[in-house]
PDB file of C-alpha atoms in Angstrom:
ATOM      1  CA  LEU A  15      -3.399 -18.019  13.802  1.00 64.00           C
ATOM      2  CA  ASN A  16      -3.312 -20.488  16.694  1.00 60.00           C
ATOM      3  CA  GLY A  17      -1.549 -23.824  16.498  1.00 66.00           C
ATOM      4  CA  ASP A  18      -4.295 -25.882  14.843  1.00 75.00           C
ATOM      5  CA  GLY A  19      -6.076 -23.086  12.990  1.00 88.00           C
ATOM      6  CA  SER A  20      -9.313 -23.664  14.928  1.00 92.00           C
ATOM      7  CA  CYS A  21      -9.943 -19.961  15.605  1.00 93.00           C
ATOM      8  CA  LEU A  22      -9.597 -19.038  11.931  1.00 94.00           C
ATOM      9  CA  ARG A  23     -11.777 -21.994  10.938  1.00 95.00           C
ATOM     10  CA  ALA A  24     -14.502 -20.968  13.384  1.00 96.00           C
ATOM     11  CA  MET A  25     -14.408 -17.375  12.173  1.00 96.00           C
ATOM     12  CA  LEU A  26     -14.695 -18.439   8.537  1.00 97.00           C
ATOM     13  CA  GLU A  27     -17.687 -20.657   9.318  1.00 96.00           C
ATOM     14  CA  VAL A  28     -19.488 -17.745  11.010  1.00 97.00           C
ATOM     15  CA  LEU A  29     -18.830 -15.502   8.002  1.00 97.00           C
ATOM     16  CA  LYS A  30     -20.036 -18.198   5.611  1.00 96.00           C
ATOM     17  CA  ASP A  31     -23.257 -18.711   7.565  1.00 96.00           C
ATOM     18  CA  GLU A  32     -24.059 -14.997   7.612  1.00 96.00           C
ATOM     19  CA  TYR A  33     -23.058 -13.827   4.139  1.00 95.00           C
ATOM     20  CA  ALA A  34     -23.117 -16.903   1.892  1.00 94.00           C
ATOM     21  CA  HIS A  35     -25.853 -19.015   3.466  1.00 94.00           C
ATOM     22  CA  ARG A  36     -28.241 -16.464   4.990  1.00 94.00           C
ATOM     23  CA  ARG A  37     -27.748 -13.512   2.615  1.00 92.00           C
ATOM     24  CA  LYS A  38     -26.980 -15.628  -0.475  1.00 90.00           C
ATOM     25  CA  LEU A  39     -23.921 -13.533  -1.378  1.00 90.00           C
ATOM     26  CA  MET A  40     -20.439 -14.378  -2.542  1.00 91.00           C
ATOM     27  CA  LEU A  41     -17.947 -14.034   0.308  1.00 95.00           C
ATOM     28  CA  ARG A  42     -14.433 -12.842  -0.518  1.00 94.00           C
ATOM     29  CA  ILE A  43     -11.504 -13.117   1.910  1.00 95.00           C
ATOM     30  CA  ARG A  44      -8.151 -11.380   1.515  1.00 93.00           C
ATOM     31  CA  PRO A  45      -5.949 -13.217   4.056  1.00 93.00           C
ATOM     32  CA  PHE A  46      -2.957 -11.414   5.547  1.00 89.00           C
ATOM     33  CA  GLY A  47      -0.397 -14.147   5.034  1.00 91.00           C
ATOM     34  CA  PHE A  48       2.472 -15.098   2.758  1.00 93.00           C
ATOM     35  CA  GLU A  49       2.931 -18.040   0.408  1.00 92.00           C
ATOM     36  CA  ASP A  50       6.264 -19.127   1.899  1.00 90.00           C
ATOM     37  CA  THR A  51       5.338 -18.949   5.582  1.00 91.00           C
ATOM     38  CA  ASP A  52       1.566 -19.303   5.990  1.00 93.00           C
ATOM     39  CA  GLY A  53       0.679 -22.613   4.399  1.00 92.00           C
ATOM     40  CA  GLU A  54      -1.510 -23.486   7.389  1.00 94.00           C
ATOM     41  CA  MET A  55      -3.712 -20.464   6.740  1.00 95.00           C
ATOM     42  CA  ARG A  56      -4.100 -21.532   3.121  1.00 94.00           C
ATOM     43  CA  SER A  57      -4.998 -25.066   4.218  1.00 95.00           C
ATOM     44  CA  VAL A  58      -7.698 -23.788   6.577  1.00 96.00           C
ATOM     45  CA  LEU A  59      -9.242 -21.604   3.880  1.00 96.00           C
ATOM     46  CA  GLU A  60      -9.338 -24.409   1.339  1.00 95.00           C
ATOM     47  CA  GLY A  61     -10.489 -26.890   3.983  1.00 96.00           C
ATOM     48  CA  THR A  62     -13.555 -24.738   4.704  1.00 96.00           C
ATOM     49  CA  GLY A  63     -14.570 -24.572   1.044  1.00 96.00           C
ATOM     50  CA  PHE A  64     -12.886 -21.364  -0.111  1.00 97.00           C
ATOM     51  CA  LEU A  65     -11.275 -21.330  -3.554  1.00 94.00           C
ATOM     52  CA  PRO A  66      -8.684 -18.943  -5.012  1.00 94.00           C
ATOM     53  CA  THR A  67     -10.586 -16.223  -6.846  1.00 92.00           C
ATOM     54  CA  ARG A  68     -10.799 -16.210 -10.616  1.00 88.00           C
ATOM     55  CA  GLY A  69     -11.798 -12.539 -10.586  1.00 83.00           C
ATOM     56  CA  MET A  70      -9.863  -9.288 -10.803  1.00 80.00           C
ATOM     57  CA  PHE A  71      -7.710 -10.135  -7.775  1.00 83.00           C
ATOM     58  CA  LYS A  72      -6.484 -13.480  -9.068  1.00 85.00           C
ATOM     59  CA  ASP A  73      -2.871 -12.266  -9.342  1.00 83.00           C
ATOM     60  CA  SER A  74      -1.479 -12.398  -5.831  1.00 83.00           C
ATOM     61  CA  LYS A  75       0.247  -9.252  -4.635  1.00 91.00           C
ATOM     62  CA  ARG A  76       3.982  -9.026  -4.012  1.00 95.00           C
ATOM     63  CA  THR A  77       5.818  -6.686  -1.689  1.00 96.00           C
ATOM     64  CA  ILE A  78       9.131  -6.107   0.063  1.00 97.00           C
ATOM     65  CA  LEU A  79       9.439  -6.334   3.858  1.00 97.00           C
ATOM     66  CA  VAL A  80      12.281  -4.526   5.608  1.00 97.00           C
ATOM     67  CA  ASP A  81      13.424  -6.062   8.907  1.00 97.00           C
ATOM     68  CA  LEU A  82      13.620  -3.264  11.491  1.00 98.00           C
ATOM     69  CA  ARG A  83      15.250  -5.325  14.235  1.00 97.00           C
ATOM     70  CA  TYR A  84      18.778  -4.396  13.154  1.00 96.00           C
ATOM     71  CA  PRO A  85      20.582  -1.327  14.569  1.00 97.00           C
ATOM     72  CA  PRO A  86      20.174   1.730  12.281  1.00 97.00           C
ATOM     73  CA  GLU A  87      23.842   1.674  11.281  1.00 97.00           C
ATOM     74  CA  ASP A  88      23.539  -1.971  10.182  1.00 97.00           C
ATOM     75  CA  MET A  89      20.352  -1.208   8.271  1.00 97.00           C
ATOM     76  CA  ARG A  90      22.120   1.593   6.455  1.00 97.00           C
ATOM     77  CA  ARG A  91      25.019  -0.677   5.514  1.00 96.00           C
ATOM     78  CA  ARG A  92      22.527  -3.139   4.022  1.00 95.00           C
ATOM     79  CA  LEU A  93      21.293  -0.532   1.514  1.00 97.00           C
ATOM     80  CA  SER A  94      22.429  -0.857  -2.068  1.00 97.00           C
ATOM     81  CA  LYS A  95      25.332   1.379  -3.036  1.00 97.00           C
ATOM     82  CA  LYS A  96      23.178   3.617  -5.223  1.00 96.00           C
ATOM     83  CA  TRP A  97      20.495   3.915  -2.542  1.00 97.00           C
ATOM     84  CA  ARG A  98      23.047   4.784   0.142  1.00 97.00           C
ATOM     85  CA  ASN A  99      24.785   7.338  -2.091  1.00 97.00           C
ATOM     86  CA  SER A 100      21.467   8.972  -3.010  1.00 97.00           C
ATOM     87  CA  LEU A 101      20.544   9.179   0.673  1.00 98.00           C
ATOM     88  CA  THR A 102      23.906  10.753   1.547  1.00 97.00           C
ATOM     89  CA  ASN A 103      23.584  13.305  -1.258  1.00 97.00           C
ATOM     90  CA  SER A 104      20.052  14.177  -0.155  1.00 97.00           C
ATOM     91  CA  GLU A 105      21.219  14.709   3.416  1.00 97.00           C
ATOM     92  CA  LYS A 106      23.668  17.342   2.115  1.00 97.00           C
ATOM     93  CA  GLU A 107      20.915  19.389   0.439  1.00 96.00           C
ATOM     94  CA  GLY A 108      19.792  21.072   3.655  1.00 95.00           C
ATOM     95  CA  LEU A 109      16.242  19.733   3.361  1.00 97.00           C
ATOM     96  CA  ARG A 110      13.768  19.883   6.226  1.00 96.00           C
ATOM     97  CA  ILE A 111      11.329  17.109   7.161  1.00 97.00           C
ATOM     98  CA  VAL A 112       8.036  18.055   8.840  1.00 96.00           C
ATOM     99  CA  GLU A 113       5.668  15.440  10.258  1.00 96.00           C
ATOM    100  CA  GLY A 114       1.954  15.752  10.951  1.00 96.00           C
ATOM    101  CA  PHE A 115      -0.910  13.599  12.215  1.00 96.00           C
ATOM    102  CA  THR A 116      -3.916  15.690  11.150  1.00 94.00           C
ATOM    103  CA  ASP A 117      -5.664  15.959   7.799  1.00 93.00           C
ATOM    104  CA  GLU A 118      -4.151  19.359   6.934  1.00 93.00           C
ATOM    105  CA  PRO A 119      -0.916  18.041   5.333  1.00 92.00           C
ATOM    106  CA  LEU A 120      -2.978  15.850   2.979  1.00 92.00           C
ATOM    107  CA  PHE A 121      -4.645  18.891   1.442  1.00 91.00           C
ATOM    108  CA  ALA A 122      -1.374  20.825   1.396  1.00 89.00           C
ATOM    109  CA  VAL A 123       0.333  18.204  -0.797  1.00 92.00           C
ATOM    110  CA  ARG A 124      -2.623  17.713  -3.159  1.00 91.00           C
ATOM    111  CA  PRO A 125      -1.075  19.772  -6.026  1.00 90.00           C
ATOM    112  CA  ILE A 126       2.089  17.628  -6.007  1.00 91.00           C
ATOM    113  CA  TYR A 127       0.084  14.399  -5.870  1.00 91.00           C
ATOM    114  CA  GLU A 128      -2.320  15.340  -8.661  1.00 89.00           C
ATOM    115  CA  ALA A 129       0.550  16.519 -10.858  1.00 88.00           C
ATOM    116  CA  LEU A 130       2.295  13.180 -10.290  1.00 88.00           C
ATOM    117  CA  MET A 131      -0.858  11.195 -11.137  1.00 85.00           C
ATOM    118  CA  SER A 132      -1.290  13.179 -14.336  1.00 85.00           C
ATOM    119  CA  GLN A 133       2.370  12.811 -15.306  1.00 83.00           C
ATOM    120  CA  LYS A 134       2.543   9.062 -14.576  1.00 80.00           C
ATOM    121  CA  ASN A 135      -1.020   8.363 -15.792  1.00 77.00           C
ATOM    122  CA  PHE A 136      -2.241   6.414 -12.785  1.00 78.00           C
ATOM    123  CA  GLU A 137      -5.259   6.614 -10.479  1.00 76.00           C
ATOM    124  CA  GLY A 138      -4.142   6.960  -6.862  1.00 83.00           C
ATOM    125  CA  TRP A 139      -5.747   7.607  -3.517  1.00 87.00           C
ATOM    126  CA  ASP A 140      -8.601  10.037  -3.028  1.00 89.00           C
ATOM    127  CA  LEU A 141      -6.942  12.423  -0.555  1.00 91.00           C
ATOM    128  CA  SER A 142     -10.327  13.718   0.654  1.00 91.00           C
ATOM    129  CA  GLU A 143     -11.346  10.182   1.561  1.00 92.00           C
ATOM    130  CA  LEU A 144      -8.000   9.626   3.260  1.00 93.00           C
ATOM    131  CA  ALA A 145      -8.545  12.820   5.271  1.00 94.00           C
ATOM    132  CA  ARG A 146     -11.946  11.545   6.444  1.00 95.00           C
ATOM    133  CA  ILE A 147     -10.329   8.309   7.566  1.00 95.00           C
ATOM    134  CA  GLN A 148      -7.617  10.252   9.385  1.00 96.00           C
ATOM    135  CA  ASN A 149     -10.219  12.211  11.340  1.00 95.00           C
ATOM    136  CA  MET A 150     -12.001   9.033  12.431  1.00 96.00           C
ATOM    137  CA  LEU A 151      -8.874   7.320  13.761  1.00 96.00           C
ATOM    138  CA  GLU A 152      -7.848   7.367  17.409  1.00 95.00           C
ATOM    139  CA  ALA A 153      -4.709   9.309  18.310  1.00 92.00           C
ATOM    140  CA  GLY A 154      -2.431   6.244  18.373  1.00 91.00           C
ATOM    141  CA  GLN A 155      -3.793   4.960  15.066  1.00 95.00           C
ATOM    142  CA  LYS A 156      -3.465   8.069  12.898  1.00 97.00           C
ATOM    143  CA  MET A 157      -1.382   8.030   9.744  1.00 97.00           C
ATOM    144  CA  ARG A 158       1.911   9.893   9.734  1.00 97.00           C
ATOM    145  CA  ILE A 159       2.161  12.466   6.951  1.00 97.00           C
ATOM    146  CA  THR A 160       5.641  13.844   6.318  1.00 97.00           C
ATOM    147  CA  THR A 161       6.716  16.576   3.940  1.00 96.00           C
ATOM    148  CA  CYS A 162      10.197  17.388   2.710  1.00 96.00           C
ATOM    149  CA  GLU A 163      10.880  21.065   2.163  1.00 96.00           C
ATOM    150  CA  ASP A 164      13.644  23.122   0.616  1.00 95.00           C
ATOM    151  CA  GLY A 165      13.901  26.903   0.634  1.00 88.00           C
ATOM    152  CA  GLN A 166      11.149  27.203  -2.014  1.00 92.00           C
ATOM    153  CA  GLY A 167       8.471  24.960  -0.456  1.00 93.00           C
ATOM    154  CA  THR A 168       7.359  21.326  -0.322  1.00 95.00           C
ATOM    155  CA  ILE A 169       9.146  19.108  -2.847  1.00 96.00           C
ATOM    156  CA  ALA A 170       8.145  15.612  -1.616  1.00 96.00           C
ATOM    157  CA  ALA A 171       5.703  13.966   0.764  1.00 96.00           C
ATOM    158  CA  SER A 172       4.912  10.578   2.248  1.00 96.00           C
ATOM    159  CA  VAL A 173       2.037   8.911   4.110  1.00 96.00           C
ATOM    160  CA  CYS A 174       2.450   5.804   6.248  1.00 97.00           C
ATOM    161  CA  SER A 175       0.414   3.803   8.741  1.00 97.00           C
ATOM    162  CA  ALA A 176       1.809   1.893  11.717  1.00 96.00           C
ATOM    163  CA  LEU A 177      -0.517  -0.627  13.347  1.00 92.00           C
ATOM    164  CA  GLY A 178       0.508  -3.749  15.205  1.00 92.00           C
ATOM    165  CA  ASP A 179       4.129  -4.690  14.609  1.00 95.00           C
ATOM    166  CA  THR A 180       4.212  -3.444  10.999  1.00 96.00           C
ATOM    167  CA  ALA A 181       4.420  -0.014   9.370  1.00 97.00           C
ATOM    168  CA  VAL A 182       3.332   0.303   5.762  1.00 97.00           C
ATOM    169  CA  GLY A 183       4.068   3.067   3.281  1.00 96.00           C
ATOM    170  CA  LEU A 184       0.782   4.173   1.724  1.00 95.00           C
ATOM    171  CA  ILE A 185       1.690   7.095  -0.545  1.00 95.00           C
ATOM    172  CA  GLY A 186       4.906   8.592  -1.823  1.00 94.00           C
ATOM    173  CA  MET A 187       5.161  11.647  -4.053  1.00 94.00           C
ATOM    174  CA  THR A 188       7.832  14.005  -5.277  1.00 93.00           C
ATOM    175  CA  SER A 189       8.072  17.029  -7.558  1.00 93.00           C
ATOM    176  CA  ASP A 190      10.673  17.602 -10.270  1.00 92.00           C
ATOM    177  CA  ALA A 191      12.721  19.621  -7.763  1.00 94.00           C
ATOM    178  CA  GLY A 192      12.417  16.792  -5.275  1.00 95.00           C
ATOM    179  CA  ARG A 193      13.699  14.247  -7.773  1.00 94.00           C
ATOM    180  CA  LYS A 194      16.752  16.369  -8.492  1.00 96.00           C
ATOM    181  CA  LYS A 195      17.581  16.533  -4.787  1.00 97.00           C
ATOM    182  CA  ARG A 196      16.761  12.854  -4.112  1.00 97.00           C
ATOM    183  CA  ALA A 197      14.242  14.068  -1.531  1.00 97.00           C
ATOM    184  CA  TYR A 198      12.243  10.847  -1.366  1.00 96.00           C
ATOM    185  CA  TYR A 199      15.304   8.859  -0.329  1.00 98.00           C
ATOM    186  CA  LEU A 200      15.520  11.102   2.720  1.00 97.00           C
ATOM    187  CA  LEU A 201      11.781  10.786   3.423  1.00 97.00           C
ATOM    188  CA  GLN A 202      11.776   7.010   3.049  1.00 97.00           C
ATOM    189  CA  TRP A 203      14.748   6.578   5.356  1.00 98.00           C
ATOM    190  CA  ASP A 204      13.198   8.920   7.937  1.00 98.00           C
ATOM    191  CA  GLU A 205       9.967   6.909   7.803  1.00 97.00           C
ATOM    192  CA  ILE A 206      11.811   3.641   8.379  1.00 98.00           C
ATOM    193  CA  LEU A 207      13.709   5.065  11.360  1.00 98.00           C
ATOM    194  CA  TRP A 208      10.467   6.488  12.777  1.00 98.00           C
ATOM    195  CA  ALA A 209       8.784   3.075  12.526  1.00 98.00           C
ATOM    196  CA  LYS A 210      11.738   1.460  14.282  1.00 97.00           C
ATOM    197  CA  GLN A 211      11.574   4.043  17.070  1.00 97.00           C
ATOM    198  CA  ARG A 212       7.886   3.226  17.499  1.00 96.00           C
ATOM    199  CA  GLY A 213       8.839  -0.389  18.225  1.00 97.00           C
ATOM    200  CA  LYS A 214       7.739  -1.836  14.867  1.00 97.00           C
ATOM    201  CA  THR A 215       9.626  -4.890  13.658  1.00 97.00           C
ATOM    202  CA  THR A 216       8.710  -4.725   9.957  1.00 97.00           C
ATOM    203  CA  TYR A 217       8.292  -2.044   7.312  1.00 97.00           C
ATOM    204  CA  ASP A 218       6.091  -3.032   4.362  1.00 97.00           C
ATOM    205  CA  LEU A 219       6.951  -1.159   1.153  1.00 97.00           C
ATOM    206  CA  ASN A 220       3.369  -1.720  -0.022  1.00 94.00           C
ATOM    207  CA  GLY A 221       3.704  -3.654  -3.203  1.00 93.00           C
ATOM    208  CA  ILE A 222       6.072  -4.227  -6.110  1.00 94.00           C
ATOM    209  CA  ASN A 223       5.573  -4.956  -9.778  1.00 92.00           C
ATOM    210  CA  PRO A 224       8.935  -5.364 -11.534  1.00 93.00           C
ATOM    211  CA  GLU A 225       7.262  -5.893 -14.914  1.00 91.00           C
ATOM    212  CA  LYS A 226       4.805  -2.986 -14.975  1.00 87.00           C
ATOM    213  CA  ASN A 227       6.670  -0.531 -12.758  1.00 89.00           C
ATOM    214  CA  PRO A 228      10.408  -1.280 -12.890  1.00 94.00           C
ATOM    215  CA  THR A 229      11.471   2.196 -11.723  1.00 92.00           C
ATOM    216  CA  VAL A 230       9.623   1.967  -8.401  1.00 93.00           C
ATOM    217  CA  TYR A 231      10.744  -1.641  -8.023  1.00 95.00           C
ATOM    218  CA  HIS A 232      14.375  -0.587  -8.441  1.00 96.00           C
ATOM    219  CA  PHE A 233      13.947   2.074  -5.739  1.00 96.00           C
ATOM    220  CA  LYS A 234      12.305  -0.318  -3.276  1.00 97.00           C
ATOM    221  CA  SER A 235      14.643  -3.235  -3.921  1.00 97.00           C
ATOM    222  CA  GLY A 236      17.580  -0.981  -3.033  1.00 97.00           C
ATOM    223  CA  LEU A 237      16.516  -1.241   0.612  1.00 97.00           C
ATOM    224  CA  HIS A 238      17.474  -4.949   0.470  1.00 95.00           C
ATOM    225  CA  GLY A 239      14.371  -6.244   2.219  1.00 96.00           C
ATOM    226  CA  ASP A 240      12.765  -9.644   1.701  1.00 96.00           C
ATOM    227  CA  GLU A 241      10.578 -10.047  -1.391  1.00 96.00           C
ATOM    228  CA  VAL A 242       7.411 -11.959  -0.498  1.00 96.00           C
ATOM    229  CA  ARG A 243       4.175 -12.974  -2.185  1.00 95.00           C
ATOM    230  CA  PHE A 244       0.861 -12.666  -0.357  1.00 95.00           C
ATOM    231  CA  LEU A 245      -1.598 -15.529  -0.203  1.00 95.00           C
ATOM    232  CA  SER A 246      -4.271 -15.519  -2.883  1.00 94.00           C
ATOM    233  CA  VAL A 247      -7.649 -13.848  -2.460  1.00 95.00           C
ATOM    234  CA  TYR A 248     -10.290 -16.515  -1.742  1.00 96.00           C
ATOM    235  CA  ASP A 249     -13.983 -16.712  -2.672  1.00 95.00           C
ATOM    236  CA  TYR A 250     -16.859 -18.759  -1.276  1.00 95.00           C
ATOM    237  CA  CYS A 251     -20.402 -19.036  -2.605  1.00 92.00           C
ATOM    238  CA  GLN A 252     -23.056 -21.740  -2.438  1.00 88.00           C
ATOM    239  CA  GLY A 253     -24.124 -21.547  -6.072  1.00 83.00           C
ATOM    240  CA  LYS A 254     -22.282 -21.170  -9.363  1.00 84.00           C
ATOM    241  CA  VAL A 255     -24.338 -18.466 -11.093  1.00 83.00           C
ATOM    242  CA  ILE A 256     -23.524 -15.547  -8.771  1.00 81.00           C
ATOM    243  CA  PRO A 257     -19.723 -16.116  -8.832  1.00 82.00           C
ATOM    244  CA  ALA A 258     -19.787 -16.450 -12.628  1.00 84.00           C
ATOM    245  CA  LEU A 259     -21.664 -13.143 -13.011  1.00 84.00           C
ATOM    246  CA  ILE A 260     -19.397 -11.330 -10.547  1.00 82.00           C
ATOM    247  CA  ILE A 261     -16.223 -12.588 -12.213  1.00 80.00           C
ATOM    248  CA  LEU A 262     -17.561 -11.603 -15.645  1.00 80.00           C
ATOM    249  CA  ALA A 263     -18.354  -8.096 -14.390  1.00 78.00           C
ATOM    250  CA  GLU A 264     -14.909  -7.820 -12.806  1.00 77.00           C
ATOM    251  CA  ARG A 265     -13.190  -8.782 -16.023  1.00 74.00           C
ATOM    252  CA  VAL A 266     -15.058  -5.991 -17.793  1.00 73.00           C
ATOM    253  CA  LEU A 267     -14.182  -3.491 -15.061  1.00 70.00           C
ATOM    254  CA  ASP A 268     -10.569  -4.625 -15.058  1.00 66.00           C
ATOM    255  CA  SER A 269     -10.119  -3.947 -18.746  1.00 62.00           C
ATOM    256  CA  ARG A 270      -7.766  -1.126 -19.693  1.00 58.00           C
ATOM    257  CA  MET A 271     -10.494   0.929 -21.333  1.00 56.00           C
ATOM    258  CA  ALA A 272     -12.742   0.686 -18.275  1.00 59.00           C
ATOM    259  CA  ARG A 273      -9.931   1.751 -15.947  1.00 62.00           C
ATOM    260  CA  MET A 274      -9.053   4.729 -18.155  1.00 64.00           C
ATOM    261  CA  LEU A 275     -12.709   5.808 -18.303  1.00 61.00           C
ATOM    262  CA  LEU A 276     -13.092   5.507 -14.533  1.00 61.00           C
ATOM    263  CA  GLY A 277      -9.891   7.495 -14.007  1.00 65.00           C
ATOM    264  CA  SER A 278     -11.125  10.270 -16.308  1.00 66.00           C
ATOM    265  CA  ILE A 279     -14.427  10.461 -14.443  1.00 65.00           C
ATOM    266  CA  LYS A 280     -12.660  10.731 -11.084  1.00 67.00           C
ATOM    267  CA  ARG A 281     -10.293  13.433 -12.319  1.00 69.00           C
ATOM    268  CA  LEU A 282     -13.219  15.420 -13.734  1.00 69.00           C
ATOM    269  CA  ARG A 283     -15.074  15.074 -10.426  1.00 67.00           C
ATOM    270  CA  ARG A 284     -12.061  16.457  -8.527  1.00 69.00           C
ATOM    271  CA  ARG A 285     -11.833  19.423 -10.897  1.00 70.00           C
ATOM    272  CA  ILE A 286     -15.537  20.146 -10.438  1.00 71.00           C
ATOM    273  CA  LEU A 287     -15.199  20.009  -6.657  1.00 68.00           C
ATOM    274  CA  ARG A 288     -12.270  22.458  -6.847  1.00 68.00           C
ATOM    275  CA  GLY A 289     -14.300  24.772  -9.080  1.00 67.00           C
ATOM    276  CA  THR A 290     -11.870  24.632 -11.995  1.00 60.00           C
ATOM    277  CA  VAL A 291     -14.524  23.402 -14.441  1.00 54.00           C
TER     278      VAL A 291
END
């Protein structure tokens, strides 16, 4: 965003002309900015006619950003006591971390990931789709997939992406054996150090929800990063009928029953593709 926001304003006007005016669609923008620091971006969006969405993305996302500009020893001292102790204990377990930049590790960790989704009752990434994305990326853009192994096999895994000055954790998974050995503490710390070595200044822990997922929030907050709230998602449309219909449909899709049904369909599809049904 330049000083007066003119570049962003010009870009938004071009998008409006093409999608809202010419194609008669509703245009939705998810700005990469934060409530506390990017008020100018919000002003430009609202000044060009965009309004905060009333649809399924109306609750702005929160995350934790870890500042990577400190020396590693200072970053480690900033960890909470429990986080630091868990990391130290994990380092004593004799675990081995293996990194990869192809699609093969994604398929190798599928059993752990699907078991975790079933146990925690959530719908996560489609690893096949993620593998297709990995194969399309240039060498310097590929996701880093790391696995943590003990003498019996893989007990935890992580996927992160590092573009620009920020690395973001996309997926984290661990087995029962991995939880006992605090394996993900070791993986997370290794990922942060890797991002720092790549010259990144920020590590994004990819979302927090203290109310709905307090366990994950407790893990992430132990890194003592800065909790931030993203700017709202914004919509623009010339008329009122199309936005009203879209928002109504989104409210139906966002209902708990609809999400559970969609999750069941996706799980059944994966089982069919694997030939287990």
